[in-house]
Coordinates of C-alpha atoms in Angstrom, one line a residue:
X1 CA -0.1 0.4 0.2
X2 CA 2.7 2.1 0.9
X3 CA 5.0 1.4 -2.4
X4 CA 1.9 2.8 -4.7
X5 CA 2.2 5.2 -2.7
X6 CA 5.4 6.1 -3.2
X7 CA 4.7 5.5 -6.7
X8 CA 2.3 7.9 -7.8
X9 CA 4.2 10.1 -5.9
X10 CA 7.0 10.0 -8.4
X11 CA 4.6 10.2 -11.1
X12 CA 3.5 13.5 -10.0
X13 CA 7.0 14.7 -9.6
X14 CA 7.9 13.3 -12.1
X15 CA 5.1 14.6 -15.1
X16 CA 6.2 18.3 -12.2
X17 CA 10.1 18.3 -13.9
X18 CA 8.9 17.6 -16.6
X19 CA 6.4 21.0 -16.4
X20 CA 3.0 19.5 -16.8
X21 CA 2.1 20.2 -13.5
X22 CA 2.8 23.3 -10.9
X23 CA 3.7 22.6 -7.8
X24 CA 0.5 23.3 -5.5
X25 CA -1.3 20.8 -8.5
X26 CA 1.4 18.3 -7.3
X27 CA 1.4 18.8 -3.5
X28 CA -2.7 18.6 -3.6
X29 CA -2.6 15.6 -5.6
X30 CA 0.2 13.3 -3.5
X31 CA -2.2 14.9 -0.3
X32 CA -4.8 12.9 -2.1
X33 CA -3.7 9.7 -2.2
X34 CA -2.5 9.5 1.2
X35 CA -6.3 10.4 2.2
X36 CA -6.9 7.0 -0.1
X37 CA -4.3 4.9 0.9
X38 CA -4.4 6.3 4.4
X39 CA -1.9 7.3 5.3
X40 CA -3.3 10.9 6.1
X41 CA -2.9 11.6 9.5
X42 CA 0.1 13.0 9.8
X43 CA -1.6 15.9 7.2
X44 CA -3.0 18.7 9.2
X45 CA -6.5 21.3 8.6

Protein backbone atom coordinates (compact mmCIF):
# COMPACT_ATOMS: atom_id res chain seq x y z
CA UNK A 1 0.00 0.00 0.00
CA UNK A 2 2.77 2.42 0.93
CA UNK A 3 4.71 1.51 -2.22
CA UNK A 4 1.69 2.48 -4.35
CA UNK A 5 1.79 5.93 -2.75
CA UNK A 6 5.51 6.22 -3.44
CA UNK A 7 5.00 5.22 -7.09
CA UNK A 8 2.24 7.82 -7.46
CA UNK A 9 4.36 10.50 -5.85
CA UNK A 10 7.32 9.74 -8.09
CA UNK A 11 5.09 9.85 -11.19
CA UNK A 12 3.69 13.23 -10.11
CA UNK A 13 7.17 14.55 -9.39
CA UNK A 14 8.35 13.37 -12.81
CA UNK A 15 5.42 15.20 -14.45
CA UNK A 16 6.20 18.29 -12.38
CA UNK A 17 9.84 18.16 -13.48
CA UNK A 18 8.65 18.22 -17.10
CA UNK A 19 6.44 21.23 -16.36
CA UNK A 20 3.08 19.47 -16.76
CA UNK A 21 1.89 20.23 -13.23
CA UNK A 22 2.41 23.18 -10.95
CA UNK A 23 3.80 22.51 -7.48
CA UNK A 24 0.47 23.27 -5.80
CA UNK A 25 -1.36 20.65 -7.86
CA UNK A 26 1.36 18.08 -7.15
CA UNK A 27 0.87 18.74 -3.43
CA UNK A 28 -2.90 18.36 -3.71
CA UNK A 29 -2.55 15.07 -5.58
CA UNK A 30 -0.11 13.69 -3.02
CA UNK A 31 -2.49 14.62 -0.17
CA UNK A 32 -5.38 12.94 -2.04
CA UNK A 33 -3.30 9.77 -2.41
CA UNK A 34 -2.38 9.85 1.29
CA UNK A 35 -6.06 10.09 2.24
CA UNK A 36 -6.98 7.26 -0.14
CA UNK A 37 -4.26 4.98 1.19
CA UNK A 38 -4.92 5.83 4.83
CA UNK A 39 -1.65 7.68 5.39
CA UNK A 40 -3.45 10.95 6.13
CA UNK A 41 -3.06 10.94 9.92
CA UNK A 42 -0.18 13.43 9.71
CA UNK A 43 -1.86 15.77 7.22
CA UNK A 44 -3.21 18.76 9.14
CA UNK A 45 -6.22 20.69 7.89
